[in-house]
PDB file of C-alpha atoms and ligand atoms in Angstrom:
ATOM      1  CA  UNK A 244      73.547  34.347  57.053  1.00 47.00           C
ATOM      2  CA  UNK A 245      72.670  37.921  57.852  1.00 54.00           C
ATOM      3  CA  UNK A 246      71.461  37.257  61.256  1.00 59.00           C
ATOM      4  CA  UNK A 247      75.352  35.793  61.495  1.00 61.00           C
ATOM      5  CA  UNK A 248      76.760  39.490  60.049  1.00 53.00           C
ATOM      6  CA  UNK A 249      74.567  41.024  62.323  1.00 52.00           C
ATOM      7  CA  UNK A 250      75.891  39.475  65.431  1.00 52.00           C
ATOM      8  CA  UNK A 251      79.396  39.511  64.460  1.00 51.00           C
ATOM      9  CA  UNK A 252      79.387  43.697  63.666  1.00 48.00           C
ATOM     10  CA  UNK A 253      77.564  43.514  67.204  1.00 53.00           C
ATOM     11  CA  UNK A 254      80.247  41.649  68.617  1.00 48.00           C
ATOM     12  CA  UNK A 255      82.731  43.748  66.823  1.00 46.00           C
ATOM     13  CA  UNK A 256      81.064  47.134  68.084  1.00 47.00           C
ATOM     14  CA  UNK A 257      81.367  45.900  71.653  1.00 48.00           C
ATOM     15  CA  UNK A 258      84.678  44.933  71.723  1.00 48.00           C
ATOM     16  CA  UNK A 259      85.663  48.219  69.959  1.00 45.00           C
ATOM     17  CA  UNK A 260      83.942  50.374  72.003  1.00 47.00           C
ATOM     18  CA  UNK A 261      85.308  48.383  74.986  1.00 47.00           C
ATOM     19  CA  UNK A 262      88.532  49.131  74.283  1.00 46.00           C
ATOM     20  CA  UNK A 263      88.238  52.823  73.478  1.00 55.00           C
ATOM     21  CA  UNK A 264      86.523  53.567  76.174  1.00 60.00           C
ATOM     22  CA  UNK A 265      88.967  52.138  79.489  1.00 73.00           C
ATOM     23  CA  UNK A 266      92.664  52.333  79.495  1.00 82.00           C
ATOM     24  CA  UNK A 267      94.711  49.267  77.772  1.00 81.00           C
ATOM     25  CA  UNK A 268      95.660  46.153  79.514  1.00 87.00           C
ATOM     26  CA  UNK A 269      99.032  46.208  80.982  1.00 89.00           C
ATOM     27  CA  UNK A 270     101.704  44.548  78.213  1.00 90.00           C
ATOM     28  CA  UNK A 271     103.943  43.908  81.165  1.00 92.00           C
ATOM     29  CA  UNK A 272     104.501  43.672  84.959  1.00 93.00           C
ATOM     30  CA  UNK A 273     104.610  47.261  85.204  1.00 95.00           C
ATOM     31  CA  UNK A 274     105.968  50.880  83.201  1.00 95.00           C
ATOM     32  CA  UNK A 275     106.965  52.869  85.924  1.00 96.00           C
ATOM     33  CA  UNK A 276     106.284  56.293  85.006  1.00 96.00           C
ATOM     34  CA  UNK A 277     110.029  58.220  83.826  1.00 94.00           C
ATOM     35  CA  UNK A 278     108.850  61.808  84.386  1.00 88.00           C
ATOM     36  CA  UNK A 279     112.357  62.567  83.111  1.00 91.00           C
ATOM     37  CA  UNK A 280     111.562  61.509  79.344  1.00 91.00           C
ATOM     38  CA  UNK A 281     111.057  64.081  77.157  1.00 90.00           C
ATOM     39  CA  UNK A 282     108.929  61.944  75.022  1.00 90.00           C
ATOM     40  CA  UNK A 283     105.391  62.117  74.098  1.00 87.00           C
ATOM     41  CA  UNK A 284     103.137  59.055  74.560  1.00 89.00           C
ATOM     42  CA  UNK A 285      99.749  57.924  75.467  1.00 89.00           C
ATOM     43  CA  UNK A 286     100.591  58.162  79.190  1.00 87.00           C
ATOM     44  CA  UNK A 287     104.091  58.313  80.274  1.00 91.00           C
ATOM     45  CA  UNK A 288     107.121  56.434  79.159  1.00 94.00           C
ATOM     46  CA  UNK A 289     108.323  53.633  81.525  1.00 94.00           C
ATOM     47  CA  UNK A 290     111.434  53.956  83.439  1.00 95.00           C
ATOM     48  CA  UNK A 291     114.086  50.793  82.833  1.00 95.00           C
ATOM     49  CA  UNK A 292     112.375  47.829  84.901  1.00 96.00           C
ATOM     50  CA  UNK A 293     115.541  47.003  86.163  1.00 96.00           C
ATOM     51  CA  UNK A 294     115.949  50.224  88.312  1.00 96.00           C
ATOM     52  CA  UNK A 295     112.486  49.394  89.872  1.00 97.00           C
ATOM     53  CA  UNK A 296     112.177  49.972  93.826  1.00 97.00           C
ATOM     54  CA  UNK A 297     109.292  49.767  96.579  1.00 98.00           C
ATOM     55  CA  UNK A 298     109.207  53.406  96.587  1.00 98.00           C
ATOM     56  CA  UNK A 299     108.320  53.635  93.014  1.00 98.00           C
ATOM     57  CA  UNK A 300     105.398  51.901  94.254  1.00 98.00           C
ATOM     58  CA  UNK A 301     104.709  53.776  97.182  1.00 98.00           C
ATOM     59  CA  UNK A 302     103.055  56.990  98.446  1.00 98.00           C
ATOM     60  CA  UNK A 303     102.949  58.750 101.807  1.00 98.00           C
ATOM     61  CA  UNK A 304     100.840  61.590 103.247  1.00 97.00           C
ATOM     62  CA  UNK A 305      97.058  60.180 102.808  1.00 98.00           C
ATOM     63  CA  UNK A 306      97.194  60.206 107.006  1.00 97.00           C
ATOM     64  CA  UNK A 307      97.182  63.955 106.332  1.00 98.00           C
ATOM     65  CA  UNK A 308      94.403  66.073 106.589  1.00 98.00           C
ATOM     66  CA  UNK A 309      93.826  68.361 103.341  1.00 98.00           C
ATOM     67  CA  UNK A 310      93.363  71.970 104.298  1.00 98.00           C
ATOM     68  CA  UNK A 311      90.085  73.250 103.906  1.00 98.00           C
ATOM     69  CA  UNK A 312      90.301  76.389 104.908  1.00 98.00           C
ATOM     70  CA  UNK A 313      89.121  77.603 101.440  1.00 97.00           C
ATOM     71  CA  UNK A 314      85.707  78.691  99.639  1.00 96.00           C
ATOM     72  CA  UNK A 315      84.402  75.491  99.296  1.00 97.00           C
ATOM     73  CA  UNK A 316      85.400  74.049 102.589  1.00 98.00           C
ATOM     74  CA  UNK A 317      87.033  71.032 100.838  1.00 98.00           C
ATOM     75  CA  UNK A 318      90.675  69.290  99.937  1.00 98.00           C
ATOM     76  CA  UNK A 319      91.433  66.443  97.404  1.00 98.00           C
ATOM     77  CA  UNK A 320      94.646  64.843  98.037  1.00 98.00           C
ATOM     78  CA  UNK A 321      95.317  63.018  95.018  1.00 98.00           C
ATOM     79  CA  UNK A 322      97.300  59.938  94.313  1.00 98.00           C
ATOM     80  CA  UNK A 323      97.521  59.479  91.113  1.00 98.00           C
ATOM     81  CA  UNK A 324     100.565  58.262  88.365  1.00 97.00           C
ATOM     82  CA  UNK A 325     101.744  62.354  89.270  1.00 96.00           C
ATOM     83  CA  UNK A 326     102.385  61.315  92.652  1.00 98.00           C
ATOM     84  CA  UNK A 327     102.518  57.575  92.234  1.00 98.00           C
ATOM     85  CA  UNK A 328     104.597  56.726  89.382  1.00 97.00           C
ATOM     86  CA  UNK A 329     104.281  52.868  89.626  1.00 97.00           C
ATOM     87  CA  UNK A 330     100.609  53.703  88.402  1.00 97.00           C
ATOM     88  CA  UNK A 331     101.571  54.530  85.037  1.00 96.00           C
ATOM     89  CA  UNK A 332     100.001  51.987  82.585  1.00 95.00           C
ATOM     90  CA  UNK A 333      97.680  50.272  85.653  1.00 96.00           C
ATOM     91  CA  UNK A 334      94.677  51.864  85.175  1.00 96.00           C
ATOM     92  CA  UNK A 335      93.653  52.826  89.249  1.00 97.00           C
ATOM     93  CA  UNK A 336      94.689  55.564  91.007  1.00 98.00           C
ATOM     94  CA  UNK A 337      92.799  56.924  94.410  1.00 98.00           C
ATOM     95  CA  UNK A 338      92.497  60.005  96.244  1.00 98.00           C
ATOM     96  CA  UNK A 339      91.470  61.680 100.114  1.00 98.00           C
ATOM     97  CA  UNK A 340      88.858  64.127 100.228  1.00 98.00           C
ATOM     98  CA  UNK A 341      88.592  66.450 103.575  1.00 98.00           C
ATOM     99  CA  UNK A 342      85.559  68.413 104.102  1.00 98.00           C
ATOM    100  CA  UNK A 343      84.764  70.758 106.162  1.00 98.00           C
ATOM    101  CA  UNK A 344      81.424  71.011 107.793  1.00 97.00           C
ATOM    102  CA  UNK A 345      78.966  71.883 105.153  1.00 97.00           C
ATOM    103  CA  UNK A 346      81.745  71.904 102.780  1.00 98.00           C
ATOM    104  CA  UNK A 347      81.159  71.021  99.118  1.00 98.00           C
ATOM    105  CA  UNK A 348      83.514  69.290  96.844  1.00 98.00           C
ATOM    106  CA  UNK A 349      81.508  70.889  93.584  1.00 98.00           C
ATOM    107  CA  UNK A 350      80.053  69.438  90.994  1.00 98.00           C
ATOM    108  CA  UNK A 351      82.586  68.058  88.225  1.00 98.00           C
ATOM    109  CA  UNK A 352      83.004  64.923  86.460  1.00 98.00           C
ATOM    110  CA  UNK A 353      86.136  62.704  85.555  1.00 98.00           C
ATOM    111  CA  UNK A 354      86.462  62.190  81.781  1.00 97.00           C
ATOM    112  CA  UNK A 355      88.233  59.302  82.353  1.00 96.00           C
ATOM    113  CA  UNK A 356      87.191  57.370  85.058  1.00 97.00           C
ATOM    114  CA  UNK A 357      84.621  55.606  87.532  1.00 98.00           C
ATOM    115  CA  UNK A 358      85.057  56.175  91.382  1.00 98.00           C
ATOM    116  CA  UNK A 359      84.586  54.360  94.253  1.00 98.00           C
ATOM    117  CA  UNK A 360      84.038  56.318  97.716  1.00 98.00           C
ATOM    118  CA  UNK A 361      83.981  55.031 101.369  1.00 98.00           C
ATOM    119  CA  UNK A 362      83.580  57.468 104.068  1.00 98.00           C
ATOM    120  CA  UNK A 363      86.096  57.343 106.662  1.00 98.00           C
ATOM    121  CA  UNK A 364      85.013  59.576 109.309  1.00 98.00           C
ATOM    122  CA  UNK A 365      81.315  62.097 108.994  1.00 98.00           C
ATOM    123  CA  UNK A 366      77.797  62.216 107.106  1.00 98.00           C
ATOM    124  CA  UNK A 367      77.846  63.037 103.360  1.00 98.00           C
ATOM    125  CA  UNK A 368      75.206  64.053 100.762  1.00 98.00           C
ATOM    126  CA  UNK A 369      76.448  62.651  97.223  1.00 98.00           C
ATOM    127  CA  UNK A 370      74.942  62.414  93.934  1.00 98.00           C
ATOM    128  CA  UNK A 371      75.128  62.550  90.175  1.00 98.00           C
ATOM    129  CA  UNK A 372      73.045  63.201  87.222  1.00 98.00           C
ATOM    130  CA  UNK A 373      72.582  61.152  84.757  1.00 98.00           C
ATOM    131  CA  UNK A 374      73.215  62.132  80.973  1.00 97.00           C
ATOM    132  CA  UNK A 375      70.372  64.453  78.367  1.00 97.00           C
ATOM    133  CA  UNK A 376      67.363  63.858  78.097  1.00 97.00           C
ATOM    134  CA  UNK A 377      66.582  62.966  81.652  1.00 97.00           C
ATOM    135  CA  UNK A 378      69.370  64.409  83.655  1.00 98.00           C
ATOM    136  CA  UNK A 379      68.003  62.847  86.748  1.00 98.00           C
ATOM    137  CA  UNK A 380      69.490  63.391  90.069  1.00 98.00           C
ATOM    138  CA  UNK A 381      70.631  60.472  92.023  1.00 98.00           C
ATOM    139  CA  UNK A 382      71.838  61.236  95.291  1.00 98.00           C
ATOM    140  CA  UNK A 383      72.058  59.863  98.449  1.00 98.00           C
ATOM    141  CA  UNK A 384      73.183  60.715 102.399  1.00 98.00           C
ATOM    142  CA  UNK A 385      76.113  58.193 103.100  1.00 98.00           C
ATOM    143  CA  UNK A 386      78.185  57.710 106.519  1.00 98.00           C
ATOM    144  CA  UNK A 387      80.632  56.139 108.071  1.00 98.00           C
ATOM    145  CA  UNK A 388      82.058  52.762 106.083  1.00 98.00           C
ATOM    146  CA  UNK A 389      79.697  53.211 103.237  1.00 98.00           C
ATOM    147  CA  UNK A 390      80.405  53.460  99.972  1.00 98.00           C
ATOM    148  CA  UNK A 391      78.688  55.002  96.401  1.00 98.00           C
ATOM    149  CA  UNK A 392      80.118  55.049  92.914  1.00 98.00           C
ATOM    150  CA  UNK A 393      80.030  57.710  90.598  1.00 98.00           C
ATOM    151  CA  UNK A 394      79.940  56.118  86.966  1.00 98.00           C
ATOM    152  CA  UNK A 395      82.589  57.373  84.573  1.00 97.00           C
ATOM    153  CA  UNK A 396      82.272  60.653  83.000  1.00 97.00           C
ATOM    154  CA  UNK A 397      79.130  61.907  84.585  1.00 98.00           C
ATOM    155  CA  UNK A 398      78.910  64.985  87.209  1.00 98.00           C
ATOM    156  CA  UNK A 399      78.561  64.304  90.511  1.00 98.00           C
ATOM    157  CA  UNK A 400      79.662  66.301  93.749  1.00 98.00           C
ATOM    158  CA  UNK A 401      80.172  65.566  97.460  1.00 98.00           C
ATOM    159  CA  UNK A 402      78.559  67.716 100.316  1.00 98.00           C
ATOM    160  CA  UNK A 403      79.101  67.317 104.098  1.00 98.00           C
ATOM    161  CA  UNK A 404      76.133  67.274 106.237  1.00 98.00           C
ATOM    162  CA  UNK A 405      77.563  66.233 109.529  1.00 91.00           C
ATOM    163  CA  UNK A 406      78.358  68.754 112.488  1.00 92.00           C
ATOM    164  CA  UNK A 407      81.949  67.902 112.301  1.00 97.00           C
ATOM    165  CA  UNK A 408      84.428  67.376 109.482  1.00 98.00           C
ATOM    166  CA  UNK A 409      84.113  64.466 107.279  1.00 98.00           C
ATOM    167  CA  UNK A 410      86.650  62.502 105.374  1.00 98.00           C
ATOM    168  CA  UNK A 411      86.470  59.736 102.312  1.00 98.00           C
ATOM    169  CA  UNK A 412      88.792  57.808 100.268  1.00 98.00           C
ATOM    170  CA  UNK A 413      88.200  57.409  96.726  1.00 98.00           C
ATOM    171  CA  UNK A 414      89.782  54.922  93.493  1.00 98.00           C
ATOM    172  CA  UNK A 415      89.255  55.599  90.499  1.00 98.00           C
ATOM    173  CA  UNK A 416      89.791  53.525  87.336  1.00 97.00           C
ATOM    174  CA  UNK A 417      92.061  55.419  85.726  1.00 97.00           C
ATOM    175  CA  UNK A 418      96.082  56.334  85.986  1.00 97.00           C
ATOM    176  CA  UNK A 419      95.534  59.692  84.951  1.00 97.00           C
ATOM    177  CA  UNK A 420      91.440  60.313  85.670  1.00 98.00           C
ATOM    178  CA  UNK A 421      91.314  63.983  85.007  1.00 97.00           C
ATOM    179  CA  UNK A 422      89.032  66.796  86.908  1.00 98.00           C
ATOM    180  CA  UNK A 423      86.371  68.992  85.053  1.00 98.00           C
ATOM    181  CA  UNK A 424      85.052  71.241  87.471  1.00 98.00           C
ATOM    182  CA  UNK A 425      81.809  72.520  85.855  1.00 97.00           C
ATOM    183  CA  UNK A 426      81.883  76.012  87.002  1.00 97.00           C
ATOM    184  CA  UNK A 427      85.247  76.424  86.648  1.00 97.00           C
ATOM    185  CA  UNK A 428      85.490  75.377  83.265  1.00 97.00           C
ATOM    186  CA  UNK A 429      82.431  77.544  82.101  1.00 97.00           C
ATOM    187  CA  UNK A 430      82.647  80.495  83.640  1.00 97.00           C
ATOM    188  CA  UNK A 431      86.684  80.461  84.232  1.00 97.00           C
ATOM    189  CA  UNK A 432      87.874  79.191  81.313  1.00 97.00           C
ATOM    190  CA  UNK A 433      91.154  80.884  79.714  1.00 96.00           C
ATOM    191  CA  UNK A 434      90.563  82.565  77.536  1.00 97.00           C
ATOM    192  CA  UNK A 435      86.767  83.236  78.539  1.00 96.00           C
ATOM    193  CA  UNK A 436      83.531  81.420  76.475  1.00 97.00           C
ATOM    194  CA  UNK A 437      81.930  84.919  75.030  1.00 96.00           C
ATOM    195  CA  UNK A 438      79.312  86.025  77.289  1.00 94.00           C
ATOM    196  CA  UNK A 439      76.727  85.680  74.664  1.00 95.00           C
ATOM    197  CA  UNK A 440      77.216  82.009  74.633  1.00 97.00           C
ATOM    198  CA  UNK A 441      76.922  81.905  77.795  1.00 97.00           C
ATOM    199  CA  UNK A 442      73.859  84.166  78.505  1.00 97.00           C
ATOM    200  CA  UNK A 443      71.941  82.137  75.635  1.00 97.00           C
ATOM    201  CA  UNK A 444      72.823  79.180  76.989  1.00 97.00           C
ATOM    202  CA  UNK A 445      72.061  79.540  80.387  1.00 96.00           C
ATOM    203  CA  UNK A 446      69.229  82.103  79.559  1.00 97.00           C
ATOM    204  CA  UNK A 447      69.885  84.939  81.536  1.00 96.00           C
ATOM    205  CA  UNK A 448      71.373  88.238  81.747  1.00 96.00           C
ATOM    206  CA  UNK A 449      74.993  89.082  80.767  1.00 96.00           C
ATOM    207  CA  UNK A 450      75.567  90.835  84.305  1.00 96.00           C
ATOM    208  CA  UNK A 451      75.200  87.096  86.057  1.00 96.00           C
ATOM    209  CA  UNK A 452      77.024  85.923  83.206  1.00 96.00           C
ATOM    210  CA  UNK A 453      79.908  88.795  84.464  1.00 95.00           C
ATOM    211  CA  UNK A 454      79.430  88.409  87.849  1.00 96.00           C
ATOM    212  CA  UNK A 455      79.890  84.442  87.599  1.00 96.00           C
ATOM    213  CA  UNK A 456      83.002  84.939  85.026  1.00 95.00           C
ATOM    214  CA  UNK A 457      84.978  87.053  88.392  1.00 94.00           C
ATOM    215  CA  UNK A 458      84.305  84.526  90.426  1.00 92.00           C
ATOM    216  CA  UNK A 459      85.919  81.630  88.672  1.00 91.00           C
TER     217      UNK A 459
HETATM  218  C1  LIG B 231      95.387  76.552 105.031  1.00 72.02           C
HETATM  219  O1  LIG B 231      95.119  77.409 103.930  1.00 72.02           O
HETATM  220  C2  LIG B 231      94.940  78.763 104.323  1.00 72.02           C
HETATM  221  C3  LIG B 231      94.496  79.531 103.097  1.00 72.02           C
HETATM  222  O2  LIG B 231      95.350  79.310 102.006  1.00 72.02           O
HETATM  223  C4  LIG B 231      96.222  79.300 104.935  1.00 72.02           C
HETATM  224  O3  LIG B 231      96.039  80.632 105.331  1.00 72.02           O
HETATM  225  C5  LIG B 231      96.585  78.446 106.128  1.00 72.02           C
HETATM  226  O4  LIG B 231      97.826  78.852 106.644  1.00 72.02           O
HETATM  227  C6  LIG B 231      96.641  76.980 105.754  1.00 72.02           C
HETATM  228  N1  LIG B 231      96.804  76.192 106.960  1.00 72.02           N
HETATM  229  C7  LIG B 231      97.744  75.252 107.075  1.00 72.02           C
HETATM  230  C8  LIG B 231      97.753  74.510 108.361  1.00 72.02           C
HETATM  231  O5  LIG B 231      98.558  75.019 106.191  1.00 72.02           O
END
């Protein structure tokens, strides 16, 4: 009898956590996002289906290199239910990223998704880290028609390594994945973390805690 409890909370955990943790199921064909509506749900409202057309389904520009001509020497073009209303309520959404050479898209993570990447054109160096304790780096140089994942919500960054400029497409499993870019959101956050968190818990001195906090 317990054993029987025991597997049904199990069973009850899972399914719970499964469907906390990835965007609903569709409830019908599609909610095409109404960017007009004022009102406030989890994701956007839909649009009526009956005023549907291709080009709410539809996105152009992805033949378009991103202009890197920037610090990091990288561009994400991203397609997501902001560009793409049709997405709303599907769960996917993709993006291009142009690098330079030796440019870096830098380290973040996506709170709400997994992605997929396939290199279109160049050599990159990828990776993540996995989550505390072991925080272990797992990175690999990928080219031409291969592709890595980056598992939902850890951080992981993109570097080119080729001579010339590189290019990948990415999807990611959400409508709506979201972008934390670790440095930006710790050192050029609005209003700013206090510098004595931030010297504490990077252990070092408040000037490189200052001299970081300009910079983002
Ligand atoms: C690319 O961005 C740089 C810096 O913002 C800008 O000066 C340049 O005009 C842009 N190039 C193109 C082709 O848009």
């Amino acid at each position: 009898m317990a054993n029987h409890i025991i597997i049904f909370l199990s069973l009850l955990v899972f399914t719970c956590s499964f469907a906390l943790a990835f965007e609903p199921s569709p409830l019908q064909d599609f909610c095409i996002a109404d960017s007009t509506s004022s009102a406030r749900v989890n994701g956007v409202v839909c649009k009526d289906p009956k005023l549907a057309q291709a080009n709410d389904f539809f996105f152009s520009g992805l033949h378009l290199p991103g202009n890197t001509s920037n610090l990091l020497g990288s561009k994400v073009t991203p397609v997501n239910v902001a560009q793409l209303p049709g997405l709303n309520t599907l769960g996917i959404s993709m993006v291009r990223i142009d690098y330079a050479p030796w440019g870096l898209n830098s380290p973040h993570t996506h709170p709400r998704a997994t992605e997929i990447l396939t290199v279109l054109e160049g050599t990159l160096y990828v990776g993540f880290v996995t989550s505390n304790p072991e925080n272990r780096l797992i990175s690999k140089v990928v080219q031409k028609g291969d592709v890595f994942v980056f598992p939902i919500g850890l951080i992981h960054f993109q570097r080119n390594v080729g001579y010339g400029n590189a290019i990948a497409i990415a999807a990611l499993s959400s409508q709506n994945p979201g972008v934390i870019t670790i440095a930006n959101a710790v050192f050029g956050s609005n209003p700013s973390i206090p510098s004595d968190v931030l010297t504490k818990a990077f252990q070092v001195d408040k000037s490189i805690v200052d001299t970081l906090q300009t910079k983002f």
